[in-house]
PDB file of C-alpha atoms in Angstrom:
ATOM      1  CA  MET A   1     -26.864 -43.080  -2.036  1.00  0.00           C
ATOM      2  CA  ASP A   2     -24.438 -41.579  -4.563  1.00  0.00           C
ATOM      3  CA  ILE A   3     -21.909 -39.812  -2.332  1.00  0.00           C
ATOM      4  CA  LYS A   4     -19.229 -37.860  -4.165  1.00  0.00           C
ATOM      5  CA  ILE A   5     -15.869 -37.302  -2.452  1.00  0.00           C
ATOM      6  CA  ARG A   6     -13.944 -34.327  -3.795  1.00  0.00           C
ATOM      7  CA  LYS A   7     -11.405 -31.720  -2.771  1.00  0.00           C
ATOM      8  CA  ALA A   8     -12.949 -28.830  -0.886  1.00  0.00           C
ATOM      9  CA  ASN A   9     -13.213 -25.400  -2.471  1.00  0.00           C
ATOM     10  CA  PRO A  10     -13.879 -21.942  -0.982  1.00  0.00           C
ATOM     11  CA  ASN A  11     -17.639 -22.272  -1.519  1.00  0.00           C
ATOM     12  CA  ASP A  12     -17.658 -25.247   0.869  1.00  0.00           C
ATOM     13  CA  VAL A  13     -16.360 -23.287   3.859  1.00  0.00           C
ATOM     14  CA  PRO A  14     -19.747 -22.385   5.425  1.00  0.00           C
ATOM     15  CA  ALA A  15     -20.833 -26.043   5.397  1.00  0.00           C
ATOM     16  CA  MET A  16     -17.396 -27.155   6.611  1.00  0.00           C
ATOM     17  CA  LEU A  17     -17.531 -24.796   9.583  1.00  0.00           C
ATOM     18  CA  GLN A  18     -21.063 -25.931  10.388  1.00  0.00           C
ATOM     19  CA  LEU A  19     -19.846 -29.541  10.525  1.00  0.00           C
ATOM     20  CA  VAL A  20     -16.950 -28.507  12.783  1.00  0.00           C
ATOM     21  CA  LYS A  21     -19.472 -26.882  15.131  1.00  0.00           C
ATOM     22  CA  GLU A  22     -21.649 -29.995  15.011  1.00  0.00           C
ATOM     23  CA  LEU A  23     -18.614 -32.082  15.979  1.00  0.00           C
ATOM     24  CA  ALA A  24     -17.834 -29.708  18.855  1.00  0.00           C
ATOM     25  CA  GLU A  25     -21.384 -30.205  20.158  1.00  0.00           C
ATOM     26  CA  PHE A  26     -20.950 -33.979  19.924  1.00  0.00           C
ATOM     27  CA  GLU A  27     -17.596 -33.735  21.722  1.00  0.00           C
ATOM     28  CA  ARG A  28     -19.225 -31.633  24.467  1.00  0.00           C
ATOM     29  CA  GLU A  29     -17.179 -28.498  23.757  1.00  0.00           C
ATOM     30  CA  PRO A  30     -19.333 -26.190  21.619  1.00  0.00           C
ATOM     31  CA  GLU A  31     -17.739 -23.083  23.126  1.00  0.00           C
ATOM     32  CA  ALA A  32     -14.255 -24.221  22.074  1.00  0.00           C
ATOM     33  CA  VAL A  33     -14.756 -23.368  18.381  1.00  0.00           C
ATOM     34  CA  ILE A  34     -13.372 -19.882  17.746  1.00  0.00           C
ATOM     35  CA  ASN A  35     -12.750 -20.466  14.050  1.00  0.00           C
ATOM     36  CA  THR A  36     -14.677 -18.346  11.546  1.00  0.00           C
ATOM     37  CA  GLU A  37     -15.517 -18.624   7.871  1.00  0.00           C
ATOM     38  CA  ALA A  38     -13.033 -15.834   7.144  1.00  0.00           C
ATOM     39  CA  MET A  39     -10.271 -17.691   8.983  1.00  0.00           C
ATOM     40  CA  MET A  40     -11.058 -20.952   7.206  1.00  0.00           C
ATOM     41  CA  LEU A  41     -11.124 -19.221   3.815  1.00  0.00           C
ATOM     42  CA  GLU A  42      -7.758 -17.567   4.372  1.00  0.00           C
ATOM     43  CA  ASP A  43      -6.116 -20.573   6.006  1.00  0.00           C
ATOM     44  CA  GLY A  44      -7.342 -23.103   3.465  1.00  0.00           C
ATOM     45  CA  PHE A  45      -7.623 -21.153   0.242  1.00  0.00           C
ATOM     46  CA  GLY A  46      -5.574 -17.987   0.742  1.00  0.00           C
ATOM     47  CA  LYS A  47      -2.095 -17.147  -0.516  1.00  0.00           C
ATOM     48  CA  ASN A  48      -0.363 -19.200   2.183  1.00  0.00           C
ATOM     49  CA  SER A  49      -2.893 -21.978   2.715  1.00  0.00           C
ATOM     50  CA  ILE A  50      -2.038 -24.355   5.544  1.00  0.00           C
ATOM     51  CA  TYR A  51      -4.674 -27.062   5.234  1.00  0.00           C
ATOM     52  CA  SER A  52      -6.499 -29.124   2.642  1.00  0.00           C
ATOM     53  CA  ALA A  53      -9.800 -30.940   2.880  1.00  0.00           C
ATOM     54  CA  PHE A  54     -12.059 -33.434   1.219  1.00  0.00           C
ATOM     55  CA  VAL A  55     -15.827 -33.096   1.334  1.00  0.00           C
ATOM     56  CA  ALA A  56     -18.515 -35.744   1.007  1.00  0.00           C
ATOM     57  CA  GLU A  57     -21.360 -34.404  -1.083  1.00  0.00           C
ATOM     58  CA  LEU A  58     -24.821 -35.669  -1.938  1.00  0.00           C
ATOM     59  CA  ASN A  59     -26.899 -33.589  -4.359  1.00  0.00           C
ATOM     60  CA  THR A  60     -24.778 -30.475  -3.609  1.00  0.00           C
ATOM     61  CA  LYS A  61     -25.199 -30.916   0.178  1.00  0.00           C
ATOM     62  CA  ILE A  62     -22.004 -31.369   2.195  1.00  0.00           C
ATOM     63  CA  LEU A  63     -22.496 -34.298   4.594  1.00  0.00           C
ATOM     64  CA  GLY A  64     -18.917 -34.795   5.748  1.00  0.00           C
ATOM     65  CA  ILE A  65     -15.395 -33.411   5.722  1.00  0.00           C
ATOM     66  CA  ALA A  66     -11.858 -34.595   6.285  1.00  0.00           C
ATOM     67  CA  LEU A  67      -9.464 -31.731   7.002  1.00  0.00           C
ATOM     68  CA  TYR A  68      -5.724 -32.415   6.991  1.00  0.00           C
ATOM     69  CA  TYR A  69      -2.276 -30.893   6.562  1.00  0.00           C
ATOM     70  CA  THR A  70       1.275 -32.053   6.098  1.00  0.00           C
ATOM     71  CA  ALA A  71       3.707 -31.707   8.951  1.00  0.00           C
ATOM     72  CA  TYR A  72       7.216 -32.802   9.814  1.00  0.00           C
ATOM     73  CA  SER A  73       8.377 -35.277  12.412  1.00  0.00           C
ATOM     74  CA  THR A  74      12.002 -35.385  13.516  1.00  0.00           C
ATOM     75  CA  TRP A  75      11.605 -39.149  13.815  1.00  0.00           C
ATOM     76  CA  LYS A  76       9.485 -39.905  10.745  1.00  0.00           C
ATOM     77  CA  GLY A  77      10.069 -37.047   8.303  1.00  0.00           C
ATOM     78  CA  LYS A  78       7.039 -35.900   6.315  1.00  0.00           C
ATOM     79  CA  ILE A  79       3.727 -36.881   7.899  1.00  0.00           C
ATOM     80  CA  LEU A  80       0.082 -36.094   7.298  1.00  0.00           C
ATOM     81  CA  TYR A  81      -2.040 -34.946  10.218  1.00  0.00           C
ATOM     82  CA  LEU A  82      -5.782 -35.557   9.946  1.00  0.00           C
ATOM     83  CA  ASP A  83      -7.213 -32.752  12.062  1.00  0.00           C
ATOM     84  CA  ASP A  84     -10.861 -33.669  11.746  1.00  0.00           C
ATOM     85  CA  ILE A  85     -13.048 -36.177  10.037  1.00  0.00           C
ATOM     86  CA  VAL A  86     -16.709 -35.300  10.514  1.00  0.00           C
ATOM     87  CA  VAL A  87     -19.890 -36.811   9.153  1.00  0.00           C
ATOM     88  CA  THR A  88     -23.171 -35.136   9.984  1.00  0.00           C
ATOM     89  CA  GLU A  89     -24.914 -37.073  12.741  1.00  0.00           C
ATOM     90  CA  LYS A  90     -27.850 -38.325  10.658  1.00  0.00           C
ATOM     91  CA  GLN A  91     -25.466 -39.866   8.116  1.00  0.00           C
ATOM     92  CA  ARG A  92     -23.017 -41.579  10.477  1.00  0.00           C
ATOM     93  CA  ARG A  93     -22.515 -45.319   9.953  1.00  0.00           C
ATOM     94  CA  SER A  94     -23.552 -44.984   6.304  1.00  0.00           C
ATOM     95  CA  GLY A  95     -20.081 -45.457   4.794  1.00  0.00           C
ATOM     96  CA  ILE A  96     -19.309 -41.764   4.300  1.00  0.00           C
ATOM     97  CA  GLY A  97     -16.543 -41.765   6.915  1.00  0.00           C
ATOM     98  CA  LYS A  98     -14.885 -44.730   5.200  1.00  0.00           C
ATOM     99  CA  LYS A  99     -14.995 -42.936   1.850  1.00  0.00           C
ATOM    100  CA  LEU A 100     -13.448 -39.828   3.395  1.00  0.00           C
ATOM    101  CA  ILE A 101     -10.697 -41.778   5.164  1.00  0.00           C
ATOM    102  CA  ASP A 102     -10.003 -43.666   1.924  1.00  0.00           C
ATOM    103  CA  ALA A 103      -9.522 -40.335   0.125  1.00  0.00           C
ATOM    104  CA  VAL A 104      -7.161 -39.087   2.838  1.00  0.00           C
ATOM    105  CA  LEU A 105      -5.130 -42.307   2.769  1.00  0.00           C
ATOM    106  CA  ARG A 106      -4.833 -42.132  -1.025  1.00  0.00           C
ATOM    107  CA  GLU A 107      -3.659 -38.527  -0.663  1.00  0.00           C
ATOM    108  CA  ALA A 108      -1.134 -39.545   2.015  1.00  0.00           C
ATOM    109  CA  ASN A 109       0.184 -42.218  -0.318  1.00  0.00           C
ATOM    110  CA  THR A 110       0.413 -39.751  -3.229  1.00  0.00           C
ATOM    111  CA  LEU A 111       2.255 -37.235  -1.042  1.00  0.00           C
ATOM    112  CA  GLY A 112       4.692 -39.927   0.054  1.00  0.00           C
ATOM    113  CA  VAL A 113       4.279 -39.326   3.764  1.00  0.00           C
ATOM    114  CA  ASN A 114       5.847 -41.728   6.231  1.00  0.00           C
ATOM    115  CA  GLN A 115       2.969 -41.666   8.686  1.00  0.00           C
ATOM    116  CA  ILE A 116      -0.532 -40.332   9.221  1.00  0.00           C
ATOM    117  CA  ARG A 117      -1.667 -39.206  12.648  1.00  0.00           C
ATOM    118  CA  TRP A 118      -4.932 -38.149  14.216  1.00  0.00           C
ATOM    119  CA  GLN A 119      -6.637 -38.091  17.574  1.00  0.00           C
ATOM    120  CA  VAL A 120      -9.834 -39.551  18.923  1.00  0.00           C
ATOM    121  CA  LEU A 121     -11.451 -38.926  22.283  1.00  0.00           C
ATOM    122  CA  GLU A 122     -11.132 -41.959  24.538  1.00  0.00           C
ATOM    123  CA  TRP A 123     -14.904 -42.085  25.119  1.00  0.00           C
ATOM    124  CA  ASN A 124     -15.757 -41.990  21.393  1.00  0.00           C
ATOM    125  CA  THR A 125     -16.059 -45.755  21.131  1.00  0.00           C
ATOM    126  CA  PRO A 126     -17.877 -45.792  17.754  1.00  0.00           C
ATOM    127  CA  ALA A 127     -15.002 -43.851  16.165  1.00  0.00           C
ATOM    128  CA  ILE A 128     -12.401 -46.036  17.874  1.00  0.00           C
ATOM    129  CA  ALA A 129     -14.136 -49.172  16.619  1.00  0.00           C
ATOM    130  CA  PHE A 130     -14.222 -47.699  13.100  1.00  0.00           C
ATOM    131  CA  TYR A 131     -10.521 -46.806  13.198  1.00  0.00           C
ATOM    132  CA  LYS A 132      -9.637 -50.305  14.391  1.00  0.00           C
ATOM    133  CA  THR A 133     -11.279 -51.734  11.269  1.00  0.00           C
ATOM    134  CA  LEU A 134      -8.693 -49.755   9.298  1.00  0.00           C
ATOM    135  CA  GLY A 135      -5.831 -51.454  11.122  1.00  0.00           C
ATOM    136  CA  VAL A 136      -4.641 -48.327  12.935  1.00  0.00           C
ATOM    137  CA  GLU A 137      -2.367 -48.370  15.947  1.00  0.00           C
ATOM    138  CA  LEU A 138      -3.866 -46.709  19.022  1.00  0.00           C
ATOM    139  CA  ASP A 139      -1.031 -45.143  20.993  1.00  0.00           C
ATOM    140  CA  PRO A 140      -1.726 -44.801  24.733  1.00  0.00           C
ATOM    141  CA  GLN A 141       1.791 -43.580  25.567  1.00  0.00           C
ATOM    142  CA  TRP A 142       1.568 -39.985  24.365  1.00  0.00           C
ATOM    143  CA  ILE A 143      -0.144 -37.147  26.218  1.00  0.00           C
ATOM    144  CA  ASN A 144      -1.288 -34.160  24.176  1.00  0.00           C
ATOM    145  CA  CYS A 145      -0.010 -30.749  25.218  1.00  0.00           C
ATOM    146  CA  ARG A 146      -1.565 -27.474  24.125  1.00  0.00           C
ATOM    147  CA  MET A 147      -1.641 -23.774  24.942  1.00  0.00           C
ATOM    148  CA  SER A 148      -4.404 -21.365  23.963  1.00  0.00           C
ATOM    149  CA  LYS A 149      -3.703 -18.032  22.300  1.00  0.00           C
ATOM    150  CA  GLU A 150      -4.252 -16.357  25.666  1.00  0.00           C
ATOM    151  CA  GLN A 151      -1.837 -18.718  27.418  1.00  0.00           C
ATOM    152  CA  ILE A 152       0.798 -18.034  24.773  1.00  0.00           C
ATOM    153  CA  GLN A 153       0.296 -14.291  25.180  1.00  0.00           C
ATOM    154  CA  ASN A 154       0.469 -14.527  28.985  1.00  0.00           C
ATOM    155  CA  TYR A 155       3.678 -16.535  28.755  1.00  0.00           C
ATOM    156  CA  VAL A 156       5.286 -14.066  26.354  1.00  0.00           C
ATOM    157  CA  ASP A 157       4.098 -11.061  28.400  1.00  0.00           C
ATOM    158  CA  SER A 158       5.569 -12.456  31.599  1.00  0.00           C
ATOM    159  CA  ALA A 159       9.006 -12.576  29.939  1.00  0.00           C
ATOM    160  CA  HIS A 160       9.946 -16.178  30.662  1.00  0.00           C
ATOM    161  CA  PHE A 161      12.806 -15.830  28.204  1.00  0.00           C
TER     162      PHE A 161
END
């Protein structure tokens, strides 16, 4: 299988979003994806793009993606956050994920970041096992916090400040 890893381009967005939706199904939250092709086009390839991505391609078919962005840590300085790494279900455990992660790690090295971070669901044992083969540190001390757009709006509307 001759998988090509390359930087994503605007034409890849429909396939990228489809893989994101496939991941959401796997993670048991299909209704959580509110992203659209238009949003992904603007956010990744518009004037003020805020993410980059690699795609894994076989004969012009996108089989996997790794979407990431740079961020800043007050403790570490410049970091790279890997938001999603997705390989279509039928191609998992075929080496595509490793090729994508390799591309992201090369990019992190080129960018000179001091750390790379990502999340994995605690029940996703195949992914955890894969990440352990890379020598990653699993950090059980931190709890993720988040607010939805609606929660942000409710907070602002109720004048807490």
